[in-house]
Amino acid sequence: MNARGTIDRPLTYDPLKQAPMTPHASEQPSGSAHTDFTTPGAKLSRQNRTREMQLIPEALARAHMHERMREIDAERQAVRLINARRMQKRAERVSMRARRALAMAVMH
C-alpha cells in the first residue's frame, strides 16, 4: 500500500495534528494529516485511540493471569489437603498396628 497516511498508520501520532475521522471524497485517505494541519476537535475525533483503549489488552491479560494464578493456588491447596488426609490415614494405620503389637506383647 502506497498511501502516505492511514488511520492505522497516520503521518503523525499527535492527536492535535490529525484530521478528524469524517468520511469525505478527497484524494487523501480519511484520518491522514499533514504536519501543518491542526484541528481543535481532533482529540474528540480520536476517541478510539485513548490510553484506556490501548491498555485494554494488557488489562485482559493481567486479569487472565490473575485468574490462572487463583486456579493454580486452589489446585495446590487441594493437593495439600489430599496429601494431609493420606498421611493422617497412614499415621492412624501405624498407630493401630502399634496398639495391636503392644496388646499382643502384653497378652503373651
Protein backbone atom coordinates (compact mmCIF):
# COMPACT_ATOMS: atom_id res chain seq x y z
CA MET A 1 0.00 0.00 0.00
CA ASN A 2 1.46 3.30 -1.07
CA ALA A 3 -0.82 5.74 0.82
CA ARG A 4 1.03 8.34 2.86
CA GLY A 5 -1.16 8.31 5.93
CA THR A 6 -3.85 5.89 7.01
CA ILE A 7 -5.99 5.50 10.11
CA ASP A 8 -3.80 2.71 11.43
CA ARG A 9 -0.55 4.40 10.45
CA PRO A 10 -1.00 8.17 10.44
CA LEU A 11 1.78 10.52 9.43
CA THR A 12 1.80 11.84 12.99
CA TYR A 13 0.68 10.40 16.30
CA ASP A 14 -0.08 13.84 17.72
CA PRO A 15 -3.90 13.98 18.06
CA LEU A 16 -3.89 17.74 17.51
CA LYS A 17 -2.32 17.35 14.07
CA GLN A 18 -4.58 14.55 12.84
CA ALA A 19 -7.60 15.13 10.66
CA PRO A 20 -10.98 14.25 12.15
CA MET A 21 -12.45 10.90 11.18
CA THR A 22 -15.22 12.14 8.90
CA PRO A 23 -15.94 10.43 5.57
CA HIS A 24 -15.38 12.71 2.59
CA ALA A 25 -14.34 12.21 -1.00
CA SER A 26 -10.83 13.54 -1.46
CA GLU A 27 -7.51 12.26 -2.63
CA GLN A 28 -6.21 11.83 0.94
CA PRO A 29 -7.46 8.82 2.89
CA SER A 30 -9.60 9.51 5.93
CA GLY A 31 -7.55 10.04 9.05
CA SER A 32 -4.38 11.18 7.30
CA ALA A 33 -2.91 14.52 8.21
CA HIS A 34 -0.28 16.97 7.08
CA THR A 35 2.19 18.35 9.58
CA ASP A 36 0.65 21.84 9.32
CA PHE A 37 -2.93 20.60 9.76
CA THR A 38 -4.37 21.29 13.24
CA THR A 39 -7.99 20.74 14.18
CA PRO A 40 -9.39 21.81 17.56
CA GLY A 41 -11.74 18.80 17.70
CA ALA A 42 -9.09 16.28 16.70
CA LYS A 43 -8.81 14.84 20.21
CA LEU A 44 -12.55 14.24 20.33
CA SER A 45 -12.50 12.53 16.95
CA ARG A 46 -9.80 10.10 18.14
CA GLN A 47 -11.74 8.51 21.00
CA ASN A 48 -10.65 5.08 19.76
CA ARG A 49 -7.02 5.98 20.49
CA THR A 50 -7.38 6.78 24.16
CA ARG A 51 -4.89 5.38 26.62
CA GLU A 52 -7.57 3.24 28.26
CA MET A 53 -8.44 1.63 24.95
CA GLN A 54 -4.78 0.90 24.25
CA LEU A 55 -4.35 -0.70 27.66
CA ILE A 56 -7.41 -2.99 27.39
CA PRO A 57 -5.44 -6.00 26.04
CA GLU A 58 -2.92 -5.55 28.83
CA ALA A 59 -5.69 -5.41 31.44
CA LEU A 60 -7.33 -8.51 29.93
CA ALA A 61 -4.03 -10.38 30.03
CA ARG A 62 -3.49 -9.31 33.63
CA ALA A 63 -6.99 -10.48 34.60
CA HIS A 64 -6.43 -13.79 32.79
CA MET A 65 -3.13 -14.35 34.58
CA HIS A 66 -4.72 -13.43 37.92
CA GLU A 67 -7.48 -15.99 37.30
CA ARG A 68 -4.93 -18.65 36.32
CA MET A 69 -2.88 -17.96 39.47
CA ARG A 70 -6.05 -18.27 41.58
CA GLU A 71 -6.84 -21.62 39.92
CA ILE A 72 -3.28 -22.84 40.48
CA ASP A 73 -3.39 -21.82 44.16
CA ALA A 74 -6.71 -23.61 44.62
CA GLU A 75 -5.27 -26.72 42.94
CA ARG A 76 -2.17 -26.61 45.17
CA GLN A 77 -4.36 -26.29 48.26
CA ALA A 78 -6.44 -29.29 47.13
CA VAL A 79 -3.29 -31.37 46.58
CA ARG A 80 -2.00 -30.39 50.03
CA LEU A 81 -5.31 -31.39 51.60
CA ILE A 82 -5.27 -34.77 49.81
CA ASN A 83 -1.69 -35.39 50.95
CA ALA A 84 -2.54 -34.42 54.53
CA ARG A 85 -5.50 -36.83 54.60
CA ARG A 86 -3.34 -39.60 53.15
CA MET A 87 -0.66 -39.02 55.78
CA GLN A 88 -3.30 -38.94 58.52
CA LYS A 89 -4.70 -42.31 57.40
CA ARG A 90 -1.19 -43.73 57.27
CA ALA A 91 -0.48 -42.46 60.78
CA GLU A 92 -3.74 -43.99 62.02
CA ARG A 93 -2.83 -47.37 60.48
CA VAL A 94 0.63 -47.26 62.06
CA SER A 95 -0.92 -46.32 65.40
CA MET A 96 -3.36 -49.26 65.18
CA ARG A 97 -0.51 -51.63 64.30
CA ALA A 98 1.48 -50.39 67.28
CA ARG A 99 -1.54 -50.87 69.57
CA ARG A 100 -2.05 -54.40 68.28
CA ALA A 101 1.62 -55.21 68.71
CA LEU A 102 1.53 -53.84 72.26
CA ALA A 103 -1.64 -55.81 73.05
CA MET A 104 -0.12 -58.99 71.64
CA ALA A 105 3.04 -58.45 73.69
CA VAL A 106 1.05 -57.86 76.90
CA MET A 107 -1.17 -60.90 76.32
CA HIS A 108 1.70 -63.32 75.77
